[in-house]
Each structure stands twice: as structure tokens, then as C-alpha cells.
PDB file of C-alpha atoms in Angstrom:
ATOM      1  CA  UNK A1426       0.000   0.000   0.000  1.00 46.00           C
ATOM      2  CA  UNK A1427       1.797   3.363  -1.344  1.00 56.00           C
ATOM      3  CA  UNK A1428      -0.273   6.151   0.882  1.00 61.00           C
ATOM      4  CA  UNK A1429       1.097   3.766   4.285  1.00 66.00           C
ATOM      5  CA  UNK A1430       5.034   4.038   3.059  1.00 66.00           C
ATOM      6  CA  UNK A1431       7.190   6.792   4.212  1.00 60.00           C
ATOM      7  CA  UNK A1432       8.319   9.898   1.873  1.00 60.00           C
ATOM      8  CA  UNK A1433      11.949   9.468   0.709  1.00 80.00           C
ATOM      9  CA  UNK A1434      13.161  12.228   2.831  1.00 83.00           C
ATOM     10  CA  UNK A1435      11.641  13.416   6.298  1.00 86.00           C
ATOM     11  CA  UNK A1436       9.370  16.433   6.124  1.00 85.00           C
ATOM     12  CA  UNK A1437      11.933  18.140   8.241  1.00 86.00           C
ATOM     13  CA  UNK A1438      14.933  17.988   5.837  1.00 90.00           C
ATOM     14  CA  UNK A1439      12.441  18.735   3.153  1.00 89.00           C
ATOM     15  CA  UNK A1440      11.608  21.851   4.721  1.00 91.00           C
ATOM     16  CA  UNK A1441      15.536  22.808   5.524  1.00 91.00           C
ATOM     17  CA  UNK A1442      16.300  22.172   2.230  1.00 91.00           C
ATOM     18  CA  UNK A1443      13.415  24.742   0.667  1.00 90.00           C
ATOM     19  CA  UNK A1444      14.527  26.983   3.272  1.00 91.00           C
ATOM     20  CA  UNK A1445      18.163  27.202   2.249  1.00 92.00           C
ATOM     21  CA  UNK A1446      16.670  27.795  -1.334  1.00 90.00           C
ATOM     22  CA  UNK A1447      14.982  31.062  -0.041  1.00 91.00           C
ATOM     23  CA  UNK A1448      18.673  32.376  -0.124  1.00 91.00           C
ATOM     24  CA  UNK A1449      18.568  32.488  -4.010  1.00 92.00           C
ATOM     25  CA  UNK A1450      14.996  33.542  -4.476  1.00 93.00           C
ATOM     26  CA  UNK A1451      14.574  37.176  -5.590  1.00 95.00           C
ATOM     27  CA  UNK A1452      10.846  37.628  -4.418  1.00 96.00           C
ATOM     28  CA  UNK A1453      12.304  36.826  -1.266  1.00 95.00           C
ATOM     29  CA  UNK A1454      14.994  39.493  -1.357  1.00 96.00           C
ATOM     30  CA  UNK A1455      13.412  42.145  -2.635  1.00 97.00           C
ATOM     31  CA  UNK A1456      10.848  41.683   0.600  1.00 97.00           C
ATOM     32  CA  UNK A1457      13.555  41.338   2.922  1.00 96.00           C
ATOM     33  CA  UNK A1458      14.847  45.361   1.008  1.00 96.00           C
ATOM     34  CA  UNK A1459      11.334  46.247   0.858  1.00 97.00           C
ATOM     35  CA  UNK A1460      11.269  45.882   4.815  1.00 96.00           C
ATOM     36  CA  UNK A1461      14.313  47.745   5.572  1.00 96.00           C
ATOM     37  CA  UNK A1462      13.511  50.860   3.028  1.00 96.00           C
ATOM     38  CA  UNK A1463      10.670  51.302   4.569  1.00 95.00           C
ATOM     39  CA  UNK A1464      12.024  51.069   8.249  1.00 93.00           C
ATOM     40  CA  UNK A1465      15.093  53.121   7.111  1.00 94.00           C
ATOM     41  CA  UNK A1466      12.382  56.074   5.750  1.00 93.00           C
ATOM     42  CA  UNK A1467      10.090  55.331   8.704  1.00 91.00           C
ATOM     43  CA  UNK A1468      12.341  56.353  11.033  1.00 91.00           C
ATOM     44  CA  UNK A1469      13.580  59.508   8.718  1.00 91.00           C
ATOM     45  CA  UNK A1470      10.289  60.526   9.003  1.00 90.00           C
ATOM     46  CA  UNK A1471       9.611  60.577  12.031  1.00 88.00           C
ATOM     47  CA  UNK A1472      12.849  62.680  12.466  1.00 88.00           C
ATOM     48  CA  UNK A1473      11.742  65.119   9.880  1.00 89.00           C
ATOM     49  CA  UNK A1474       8.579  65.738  10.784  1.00 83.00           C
ATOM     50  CA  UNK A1475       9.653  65.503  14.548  1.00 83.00           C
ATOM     51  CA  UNK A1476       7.152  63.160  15.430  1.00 82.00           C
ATOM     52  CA  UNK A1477      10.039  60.379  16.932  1.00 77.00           C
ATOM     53  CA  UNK A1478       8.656  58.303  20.029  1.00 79.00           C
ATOM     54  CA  UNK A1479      10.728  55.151  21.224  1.00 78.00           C
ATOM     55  CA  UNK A1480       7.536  53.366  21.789  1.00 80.00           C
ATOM     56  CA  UNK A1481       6.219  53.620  18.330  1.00 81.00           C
ATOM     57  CA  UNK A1482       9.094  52.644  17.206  1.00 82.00           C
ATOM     58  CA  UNK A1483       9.710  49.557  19.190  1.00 87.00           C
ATOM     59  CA  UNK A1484       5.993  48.591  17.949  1.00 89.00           C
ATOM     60  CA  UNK A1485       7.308  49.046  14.452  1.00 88.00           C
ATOM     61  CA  UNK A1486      10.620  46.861  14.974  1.00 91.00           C
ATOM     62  CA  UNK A1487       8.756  43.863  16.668  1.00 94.00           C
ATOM     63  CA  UNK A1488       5.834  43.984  13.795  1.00 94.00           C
ATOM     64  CA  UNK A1489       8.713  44.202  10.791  1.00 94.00           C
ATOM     65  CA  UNK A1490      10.722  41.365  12.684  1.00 94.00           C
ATOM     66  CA  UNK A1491       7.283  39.179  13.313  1.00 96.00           C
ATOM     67  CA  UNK A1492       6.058  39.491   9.553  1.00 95.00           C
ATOM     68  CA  UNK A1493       9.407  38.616   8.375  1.00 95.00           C
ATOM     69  CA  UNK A1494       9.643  35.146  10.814  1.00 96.00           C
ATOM     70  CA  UNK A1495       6.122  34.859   9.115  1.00 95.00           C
ATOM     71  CA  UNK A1496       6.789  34.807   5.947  1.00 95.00           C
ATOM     72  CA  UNK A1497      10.535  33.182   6.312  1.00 94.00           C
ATOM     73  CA  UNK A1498       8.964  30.252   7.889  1.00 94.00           C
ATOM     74  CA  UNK A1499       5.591  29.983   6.232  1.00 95.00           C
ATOM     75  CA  UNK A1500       7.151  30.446   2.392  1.00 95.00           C
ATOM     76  CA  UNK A1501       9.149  27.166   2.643  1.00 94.00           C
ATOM     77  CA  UNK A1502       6.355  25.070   4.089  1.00 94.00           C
ATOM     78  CA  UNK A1503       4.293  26.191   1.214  1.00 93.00           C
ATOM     79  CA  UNK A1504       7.003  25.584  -1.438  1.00 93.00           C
ATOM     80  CA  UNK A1505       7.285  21.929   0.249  1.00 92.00           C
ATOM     81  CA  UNK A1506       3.808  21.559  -0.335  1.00 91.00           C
ATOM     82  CA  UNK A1507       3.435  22.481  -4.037  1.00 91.00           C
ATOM     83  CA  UNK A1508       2.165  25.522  -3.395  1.00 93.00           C
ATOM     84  CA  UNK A1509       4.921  28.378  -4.138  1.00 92.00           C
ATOM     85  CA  UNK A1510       2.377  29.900  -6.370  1.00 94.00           C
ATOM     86  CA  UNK A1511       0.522  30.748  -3.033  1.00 94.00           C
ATOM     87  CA  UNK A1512       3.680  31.437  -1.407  1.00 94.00           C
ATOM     88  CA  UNK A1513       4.907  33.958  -4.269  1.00 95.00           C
ATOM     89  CA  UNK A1514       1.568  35.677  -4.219  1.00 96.00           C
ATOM     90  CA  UNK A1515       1.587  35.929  -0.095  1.00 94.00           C
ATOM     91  CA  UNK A1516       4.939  37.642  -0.544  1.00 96.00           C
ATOM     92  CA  UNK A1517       4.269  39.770  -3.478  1.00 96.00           C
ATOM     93  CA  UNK A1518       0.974  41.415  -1.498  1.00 95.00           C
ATOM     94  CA  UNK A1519       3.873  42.303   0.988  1.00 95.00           C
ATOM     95  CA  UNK A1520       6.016  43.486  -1.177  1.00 96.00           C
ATOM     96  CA  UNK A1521       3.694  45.873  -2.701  1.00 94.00           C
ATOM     97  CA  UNK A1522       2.077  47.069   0.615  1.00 92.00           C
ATOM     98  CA  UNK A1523       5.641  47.730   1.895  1.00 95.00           C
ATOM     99  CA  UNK A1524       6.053  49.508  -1.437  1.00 93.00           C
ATOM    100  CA  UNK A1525       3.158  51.964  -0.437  1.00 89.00           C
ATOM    101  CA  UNK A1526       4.285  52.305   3.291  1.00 91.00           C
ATOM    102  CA  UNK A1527       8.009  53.659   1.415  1.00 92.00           C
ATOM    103  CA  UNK A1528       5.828  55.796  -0.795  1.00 89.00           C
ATOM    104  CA  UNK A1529       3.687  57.572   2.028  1.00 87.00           C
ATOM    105  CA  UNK A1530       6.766  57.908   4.043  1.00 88.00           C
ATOM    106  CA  UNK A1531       8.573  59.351   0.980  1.00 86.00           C
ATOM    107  CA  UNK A1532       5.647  61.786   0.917  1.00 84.00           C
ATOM    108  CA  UNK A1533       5.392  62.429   4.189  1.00 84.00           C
ATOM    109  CA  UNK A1534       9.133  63.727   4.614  1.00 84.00           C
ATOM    110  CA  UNK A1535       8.130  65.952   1.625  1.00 82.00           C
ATOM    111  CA  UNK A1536      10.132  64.627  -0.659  1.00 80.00           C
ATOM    112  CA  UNK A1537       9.172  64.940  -4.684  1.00 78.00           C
ATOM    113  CA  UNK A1538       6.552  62.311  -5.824  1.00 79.00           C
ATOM    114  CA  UNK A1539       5.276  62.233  -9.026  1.00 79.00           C
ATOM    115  CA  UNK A1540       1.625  63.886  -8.881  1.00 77.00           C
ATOM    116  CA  UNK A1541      -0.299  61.383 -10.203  1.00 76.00           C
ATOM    117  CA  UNK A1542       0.491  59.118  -7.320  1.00 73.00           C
ATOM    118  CA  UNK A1543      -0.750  61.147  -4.296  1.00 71.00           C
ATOM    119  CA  UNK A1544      -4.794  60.576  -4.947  1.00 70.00           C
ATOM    120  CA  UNK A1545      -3.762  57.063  -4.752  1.00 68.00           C
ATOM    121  CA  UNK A1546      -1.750  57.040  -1.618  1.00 72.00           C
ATOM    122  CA  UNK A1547      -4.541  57.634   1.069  1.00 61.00           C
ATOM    123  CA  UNK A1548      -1.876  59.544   3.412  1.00 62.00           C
ATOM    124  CA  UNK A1549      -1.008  62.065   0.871  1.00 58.00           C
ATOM    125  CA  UNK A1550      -4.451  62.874  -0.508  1.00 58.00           C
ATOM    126  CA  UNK A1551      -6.526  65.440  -0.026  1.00 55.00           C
ATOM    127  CA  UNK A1552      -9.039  63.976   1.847  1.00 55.00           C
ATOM    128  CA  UNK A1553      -6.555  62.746   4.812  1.00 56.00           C
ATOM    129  CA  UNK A1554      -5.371  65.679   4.755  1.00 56.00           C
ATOM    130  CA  UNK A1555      -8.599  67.769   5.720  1.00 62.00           C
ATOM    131  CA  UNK A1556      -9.321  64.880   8.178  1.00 63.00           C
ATOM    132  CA  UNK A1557     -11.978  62.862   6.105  1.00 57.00           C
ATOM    133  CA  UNK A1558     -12.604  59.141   6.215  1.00 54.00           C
ATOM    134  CA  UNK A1559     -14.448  57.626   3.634  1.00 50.00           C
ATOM    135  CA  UNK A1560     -14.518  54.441   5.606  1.00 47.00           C
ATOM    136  CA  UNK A1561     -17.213  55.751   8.181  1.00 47.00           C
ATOM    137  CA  UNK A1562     -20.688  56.129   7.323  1.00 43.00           C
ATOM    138  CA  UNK A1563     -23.256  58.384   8.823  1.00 45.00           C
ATOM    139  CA  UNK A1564     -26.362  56.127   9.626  1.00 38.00           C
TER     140      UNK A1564
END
């Protein structure tokens, strides 16, 4: 009976194995950068616009470092699995909302942006600006 028989290789050393991979794996590298830019420009905005507190800070440190254990240990077990398709999409949707978070810091410190991205950056529109959130409805 085939489905009683053991894999070839232990689950574990599978999983080392697809780990060790992640080292050549671009998607995964340009999340790792993606995470640093946007702590690196985090914290230059908060020094520009004066707004630095240790504890939000911390916060920020211990969220980047828990997403990235996330993803670092989640991405292989999905790549064991057949399912890097899943994996590559999980870290792309982190890659581009890191992507905004450098943009709206970007913006934020007042550097130049090209205009036709602030209406799409909620932070640097208009209607943050003036204090309005679409999100809540008056019932």
C-alpha cells in the first residue's frame, strides 16, 4: 500500500532544504529590502517631521521582525507543499504594501513624488489631509 510508506526524505529535511533555497529567491529578497527601506524612511520621518517616540518605534521593529519570521517560515512550508504559487503571491501582497508604506513615508518627509500618485496614496491625498474618512458612514 503506497499512501502507508514513508516519503523518501523526512518532512523536516524537506523543509531545511526549501529553506536554504529562499537564499537564491529574488521575491524573497526584494521583501527582505522592501522591509528595511521602509524602516530606514520610517524612522527619517519621524525625524523630519519631529514626530520620533521610542515606543512607536519599538511597535514598528517587533511587527517588521514578526512578519518577516512569518513569511521566512511559512514560504518554505508552502514551497514543500506544491504551493509556491501561493507562497509567491503571499509575498508579493507584501512586497507591494511595503512599497506603499516607502511611498507615504517618501511623501510624508516631503520629498518629490510624481503627482499622479498622491490621490492614490490615502496619506497624501486630499481627503486625509482635511481629516476625512471615507470608511465611516453616517447612519
Amino acid at each position: 500500500m503506497q499512501l502507508l510508506s514513508a516519503p523518501p526524505v523526512p518532512y523536516h529535511q524537506l523543509y531545511l532544504m526549501h529553506f536554504q533555497n529562499m537564499e537564491d529567491n529574488r521575491l524573497i529578497w526584494l521583501f527582505v529590502w522592501a522591509v528595511i527601506v521602509d524602516i530606514i524612511t520610517g524612522f527619517a520621518k519621524s525625524l523630519v517631521t519631529k514626530r520620533t517616540t521610542s515606543t512607536k518605534g519599538t511597535t514598528g521593529l517587533i511587527k517588521h521582525g514578526v512578519l518577516i519570521l512569518v513569511i521566512l517560515t511559512l514560504y518554505p512550508m508552502l514551497d514543500v507543499n506544491g504551493m509556491e504559487s501561493a507562497g509567491d503571491a503571499f509575498v508579493s501582497f507584501y512586497v507591494l504594501y511595503y512599497a506603499v508604506s516607502i511611498l507615504e513615508n517618501w511623501g510624508q518627509m516631503g520629498l518629490p513624488l510624481p503627482r499622479w500618485v498622491k490621490p492614490y496614496i490615502y496619506k497624501l491625498s486630499d481627503d486625509y489631509k482635511k481629516g476625512k474618512n471615507h470608511d465611516e458612514r453616517n447612519y
